[in-house]
Amino acid sequence: MGKILGETLISKEEIADICKELGRRITEDYAGKQVFLIGVLKGAFVFLADLARNIDLPVDMDFISVSSYGGGTQSTGVVRIIKDVDQNIAGKHVIVVEDIVDSGLTLNHLKQLLSTRKPASIALCTAFDKPERRKVPIEVEYVGRRIPDEFIVGYGLDYDGIYRNLPEVRILREAAEE
Ligand code: IMP
Ligand code: MG
């Protein structure tokens, strides 16, 4: 069954407000410190760029790449590191930046892995969250927006590799639903 773009769930303006608010909270919570953002590729690259520009602190950043959905819309449950961070994170205030939390498997795994490297602190930040879909309990300190159980695309999020460049978040629908 073909997939087509459905309605806009989160507009460009709402996304800008979300980034502003999360940046403000992080700036306040980490006052006097330097933060180390770790973006989860590929999806988080758009959000990380906006978030970083809303944090009024010294910000260093790096990226990590993990295996994700293989062309479909269901998580395989397998989390595999494809590209690790290049830098040593020991003693740093790490914030892992994700596009969306679904089952929670990715962030849960990453938090455990990165914690073994002795960062000064580690927090999780996601643009979007689908709490209904959680398979493992996970505390995410910074959540941009909770959304219902829908498959979304845009603002870094893809379906089969495309739609990441959409400036707003849209719902992906079955062609027959329309
Ligand atoms: P989790 O490990 O199940 O929490 O999955 C998180 C990852 O699944 C995200 O980083 C996305 O790459 C992908 N994902 C989950 N939900 C969606 C969605 O609605 N649209 C696009 N990608 C999604
Ligand atoms: Mg992802």
Short mmCIF file of C-alpha atoms and ligand atoms in Angstrom, two decimals:
data_model
loop_
_atom_site.label_atom_id
_atom_site.label_comp_id
_atom_site.label_asym_id
_atom_site.label_seq_id
_atom_site.Cartn_x
_atom_site.Cartn_y
_atom_site.Cartn_z
CA MET A 1 0.00 0.00 0.00
CA GLY A 2 1.37 3.43 -0.92
CA LYS A 3 2.02 6.13 1.63
CA ILE A 4 1.11 9.74 1.13
CA LEU A 5 1.65 12.95 3.03
CA GLY A 6 -1.26 13.76 5.33
CA GLU A 7 -2.04 16.88 7.32
CA THR A 8 0.44 19.08 9.15
CA LEU A 9 0.67 18.10 12.80
CA ILE A 10 3.23 20.68 13.93
CA SER A 11 3.84 23.90 12.03
CA LYS A 12 7.14 25.70 11.46
CA GLU A 13 6.07 28.34 13.97
CA GLU A 14 5.26 25.76 16.66
CA ILE A 15 8.61 24.07 16.04
CA ALA A 16 10.40 27.39 16.49
CA ASP A 17 8.60 27.89 19.83
CA ILE A 18 9.51 24.36 20.95
CA CYS A 19 13.21 24.97 20.20
CA LYS A 20 13.16 28.32 21.94
CA GLU A 21 11.60 26.85 25.08
CA LEU A 22 13.93 23.83 25.25
CA GLY A 23 16.95 26.09 24.65
CA ARG A 24 15.81 28.39 27.43
CA ARG A 25 15.40 25.48 29.88
CA ILE A 26 18.80 24.00 29.02
CA THR A 27 20.47 27.42 29.30
CA GLU A 28 18.94 27.81 32.76
CA ASP A 29 19.65 24.25 33.97
CA TYR A 30 23.29 24.27 32.86
CA ALA A 31 24.11 27.87 33.78
CA GLY A 32 27.87 28.37 34.13
CA LYS A 33 28.64 25.09 32.35
CA GLN A 34 29.59 23.95 28.87
CA VAL A 35 27.27 21.41 27.28
CA PHE A 36 28.14 18.64 24.86
CA LEU A 37 25.30 17.84 22.49
CA ILE A 38 25.30 14.42 20.84
CA GLY A 39 22.90 14.29 17.90
CA VAL A 40 21.52 10.92 16.84
CA LEU A 41 21.89 10.70 13.06
CA LYS A 42 20.33 11.10 10.76
CA GLY A 43 17.00 12.35 12.09
CA ALA A 44 18.28 14.73 14.77
CA PHE A 45 20.44 16.90 12.52
CA VAL A 46 17.74 19.49 11.85
CA PHE A 47 16.57 19.71 15.46
CA LEU A 48 20.13 19.85 16.81
CA ALA A 49 20.92 22.81 14.57
CA ASP A 50 17.90 24.74 15.86
CA LEU A 51 18.33 23.68 19.48
CA ALA A 52 22.02 24.59 19.59
CA ARG A 53 21.25 28.10 18.36
CA ASN A 54 18.77 28.55 21.19
CA ILE A 55 21.24 27.60 23.93
CA ASP A 56 23.06 30.60 25.36
CA LEU A 57 26.07 28.68 26.73
CA PRO A 58 29.33 27.32 25.31
CA VAL A 59 28.16 24.36 23.20
CA ASP A 60 30.29 21.58 21.77
CA MET A 61 28.69 18.86 19.67
CA ASP A 62 29.18 15.54 17.98
CA PHE A 63 27.06 12.92 16.26
CA ILE A 64 26.37 9.25 16.69
CA SER A 65 24.64 6.99 14.21
CA VAL A 66 22.61 3.94 15.14
CA SER A 67 20.66 1.47 13.07
CA SER A 68 17.06 2.54 12.61
CA TYR A 69 13.98 1.40 10.78
CA GLY A 70 14.94 -0.49 7.65
CA GLY A 71 12.62 1.21 5.23
CA GLY A 72 9.40 0.52 7.12
CA THR A 73 7.59 2.14 10.02
CA GLN A 74 8.23 -0.51 12.72
CA SER A 75 11.27 -0.67 14.98
CA THR A 76 13.31 -3.84 14.67
CA GLY A 77 14.27 -3.55 18.33
CA VAL A 78 17.90 -3.92 17.34
CA VAL A 79 20.16 -0.98 18.17
CA ARG A 80 23.53 -1.06 16.49
CA ILE A 81 26.19 1.69 16.52
CA ILE A 82 27.12 2.57 12.95
CA LYS A 83 29.19 5.66 13.76
CA ASP A 84 30.41 6.43 17.25
CA VAL A 85 31.21 9.91 18.62
CA ASP A 86 34.72 11.05 17.74
CA GLN A 87 35.50 12.69 21.05
CA ASN A 88 36.10 11.56 24.61
CA ILE A 89 33.03 12.53 26.67
CA ALA A 90 34.56 11.92 30.12
CA GLY A 91 33.82 14.83 32.44
CA LYS A 92 31.45 16.50 29.99
CA HIS A 93 27.83 17.51 30.45
CA VAL A 94 26.28 15.38 27.74
CA ILE A 95 22.83 15.93 26.27
CA VAL A 96 21.76 13.26 23.77
CA VAL A 97 19.57 14.89 21.12
CA GLU A 98 16.98 12.78 19.30
CA ASP A 99 14.30 13.56 16.76
CA ILE A 100 11.64 11.31 18.31
CA VAL A 101 11.26 8.74 21.06
CA ASP A 102 9.08 5.82 20.09
CA SER A 103 9.75 2.44 21.78
CA GLY A 104 12.52 4.10 23.81
CA LEU A 105 14.98 1.36 22.79
CA THR A 106 17.41 3.71 21.02
CA LEU A 107 17.77 6.26 23.79
CA ASN A 108 17.74 3.63 26.50
CA HIS A 109 20.62 1.85 24.84
CA LEU A 110 22.55 5.04 24.10
CA LYS A 111 22.18 6.32 27.63
CA GLN A 112 23.54 3.07 29.06
CA LEU A 113 26.42 2.97 26.60
CA LEU A 114 27.45 6.61 27.01
CA SER A 115 27.14 6.45 30.81
CA THR A 116 29.95 3.89 30.92
CA ARG A 117 32.29 6.57 29.53
CA LYS A 118 32.05 8.67 32.70
CA PRO A 119 30.44 11.92 31.54
CA ALA A 120 29.95 14.53 34.31
CA SER A 121 26.21 14.23 33.59
CA ILE A 122 23.95 12.83 30.93
CA ALA A 123 20.48 14.01 29.91
CA LEU A 124 18.14 13.15 27.05
CA CYS A 125 16.41 15.65 24.80
CA THR A 126 13.91 14.89 22.06
CA ALA A 127 11.94 17.08 19.72
CA PHE A 128 8.95 14.72 19.72
CA ASP A 129 7.70 11.89 21.90
CA LYS A 130 5.16 9.11 21.35
CA PRO A 131 4.69 7.89 24.95
CA GLU A 132 1.97 5.38 24.00
CA ARG A 133 4.52 3.35 22.04
CA ARG A 134 7.05 2.86 24.82
CA LYS A 135 8.51 -0.66 25.22
CA VAL A 136 11.10 0.26 27.83
CA PRO A 137 10.58 2.86 30.56
CA ILE A 138 12.86 5.82 30.02
CA GLU A 139 13.12 9.25 31.58
CA VAL A 140 13.58 11.98 28.97
CA GLU A 141 14.48 15.27 30.64
CA TYR A 142 13.65 17.53 27.69
CA VAL A 143 10.64 16.77 25.51
CA GLY A 144 9.61 19.26 22.84
CA ARG A 145 6.15 17.95 22.12
CA ARG A 146 4.17 14.79 22.95
CA ILE A 147 2.31 13.46 19.96
CA PRO A 148 -0.31 10.74 19.42
CA ASP A 149 0.59 7.34 17.97
CA GLU A 150 0.97 8.41 14.34
CA PHE A 151 3.89 8.00 11.96
CA ILE A 152 5.24 11.48 11.26
CA VAL A 153 7.70 12.86 8.74
CA GLY A 154 9.51 16.14 8.19
CA TYR A 155 11.84 18.25 10.32
CA GLY A 156 14.53 15.56 10.07
CA LEU A 157 12.16 12.58 10.26
CA ASP A 158 11.99 10.30 7.25
CA TYR A 159 10.00 7.56 5.65
CA ASP A 160 12.29 5.32 3.64
CA GLY A 161 14.89 8.08 3.49
CA ILE A 162 12.73 10.91 2.23
CA TYR A 163 10.79 13.87 3.70
CA ARG A 164 13.56 14.89 6.13
CA ASN A 165 13.72 18.32 4.47
CA LEU A 166 10.08 19.26 5.09
CA PRO A 167 10.10 22.34 7.34
CA GLU A 168 6.98 21.20 9.23
CA VAL A 169 5.90 17.87 10.71
CA ARG A 170 3.26 15.98 8.74
CA ILE A 171 1.41 12.72 9.27
CA LEU A 172 2.14 9.90 6.85
CA ARG A 173 -1.02 8.12 5.74
CA GLU A 174 -1.95 5.07 3.71
CA ALA A 175 -3.00 6.16 0.24
CA ALA A 176 -6.32 4.31 0.67
CA GLU A 177 -7.24 6.28 3.80
CA GLU A 178 -7.69 9.47 1.85
P1 IMP B 1 12.83 4.02 19.25
O1 IMP B 1 14.13 3.35 19.46
O2 IMP B 1 11.73 3.02 18.98
O3 IMP B 1 12.45 4.98 20.34
O4 IMP B 1 12.91 4.75 17.88
C1 IMP B 1 13.41 5.98 17.70
C2 IMP B 1 13.74 6.18 16.24
O5 IMP B 1 12.74 5.61 15.39
C3 IMP B 1 13.76 7.64 15.90
O6 IMP B 1 15.05 8.16 16.06
C4 IMP B 1 13.33 7.65 14.46
O7 IMP B 1 14.46 7.48 13.62
C5 IMP B 1 12.44 6.46 14.31
N1 IMP B 1 11.01 6.83 14.40
C6 IMP B 1 10.14 6.57 15.39
N2 IMP B 1 8.93 7.06 15.14
C7 IMP B 1 9.02 7.69 13.95
C8 IMP B 1 8.08 8.43 13.16
O8 IMP B 1 6.90 8.63 13.49
N3 IMP B 1 8.57 8.93 11.99
C9 IMP B 1 9.85 8.73 11.57
N4 IMP B 1 10.76 8.07 12.28
C10 IMP B 1 10.34 7.54 13.46
MG MG B 2 16.47 8.50 14.75
#
